[in-house]
Amino acid sequence: MDPKKLPETEEEWTALLKGELAKVDVLSEEEPIPDQKYLIAMLTEHKQRQKQALWRELSVLWLVAVVVLLGGLALAVTDISVYVLLQFVLLIGVLGGLLTREYKIKRRRRGTSHE
């Protein structure tokens, strides 16, 4: 069919549309939906990996907490003024970090992120 000439009858339009729709059908072949067993296995594996990652992070957090507490206690026993100064500096740092985090979250929600 000549691309510049349009069909004139309904039968010609029907034949043209059927041919073009067949081309679209060939191009849009989708992969079949996975079966239930595959999806359950995939979800179980993902859940197990997430669980392992969380336990790994939690163990690191516990280790850091023990080191910080022992260091703080050792410093408090040896020199209390340095300990109090360190606690004050840590408090200021934590408050600054929390305020910065909240500011970034609010800015991201507004959609004006300039990072």
Tab-separated table of N, CA, C and O in Angstrom, residues 10 12 45-46 51 54 60 63 82 84 87-89 98:
chain	number	residue	atom	x	y	z
A	10	GLU	N	-14.322	1.005	3.885
A	10	GLU	CA	-14.221	0.468	5.241
A	10	GLU	C	-13.419	-0.831	5.262
A	10	GLU	O	-12.656	-1.080	6.202
A	12	GLU	N	-10.922	-1.604	3.300
A	12	GLU	CA	-9.505	-1.262	3.207
A	12	GLU	C	-8.969	-0.764	4.549
A	12	GLU	O	-7.869	-1.097	4.956
A	45	GLU	N	13.857	-15.135	49.990
A	45	GLU	CA	15.287	-14.838	49.891
A	45	GLU	C	15.563	-13.372	50.224
A	45	GLU	O	16.507	-13.055	50.960
A	46	HIS	N	14.727	-12.479	49.733
A	46	HIS	CA	14.907	-11.055	50.017
A	46	HIS	C	14.738	-10.777	51.511
A	46	HIS	O	15.507	-10.014	52.102
A	51	LYS	N	17.060	-9.483	56.818
A	51	LYS	CA	17.215	-9.870	58.217
A	51	LYS	C	18.693	-9.955	58.592
A	51	LYS	O	19.113	-9.471	59.647
A	54	LEU	N	20.137	-6.446	58.830
A	54	LEU	CA	19.718	-5.763	60.052
A	54	LEU	C	20.476	-6.281	61.273
A	54	LEU	O	20.890	-5.492	62.131
A	60	VAL	N	26.970	-4.137	65.023
A	60	VAL	CA	27.928	-3.032	64.954
A	60	VAL	C	27.497	-1.909	65.897
A	60	VAL	O	28.328	-1.324	66.601
A	63	LEU	N	28.377	-2.892	69.440
A	63	LEU	CA	29.822	-2.801	69.664
A	63	LEU	C	30.248	-1.350	69.856
A	63	LEU	O	31.010	-1.033	70.782
A	82	VAL	N	36.904	17.147	82.024
A	82	VAL	CA	36.999	16.814	80.598
A	82	VAL	C	35.769	16.021	80.170
A	82	VAL	O	35.237	16.221	79.079
A	84	VAL	N	32.694	16.208	81.438
A	84	VAL	CA	31.552	17.111	81.339
A	84	VAL	C	31.656	17.958	80.069
A	84	VAL	O	30.673	18.147	79.348
A	87	GLN	N	30.743	15.767	77.124
A	87	GLN	CA	29.301	15.552	77.066
A	87	GLN	C	28.579	16.766	76.495
A	87	GLN	O	27.641	16.635	75.710
A	88	PHE	N	29.023	17.952	76.862
A	88	PHE	CA	28.417	19.177	76.341
A	88	PHE	C	28.656	19.298	74.833
A	88	PHE	O	27.736	19.622	74.079
A	89	VAL	N	29.862	19.023	74.389
A	89	VAL	CA	30.186	19.085	72.955
A	89	VAL	C	29.362	18.052	72.189
A	89	VAL	O	28.829	18.332	71.106
A	98	LEU	N	20.529	16.649	64.342
A	98	LEU	CA	19.081	16.439	64.251
A	98	LEU	C	18.387	17.603	63.541
A	98	LEU	O	17.499	17.395	62.713
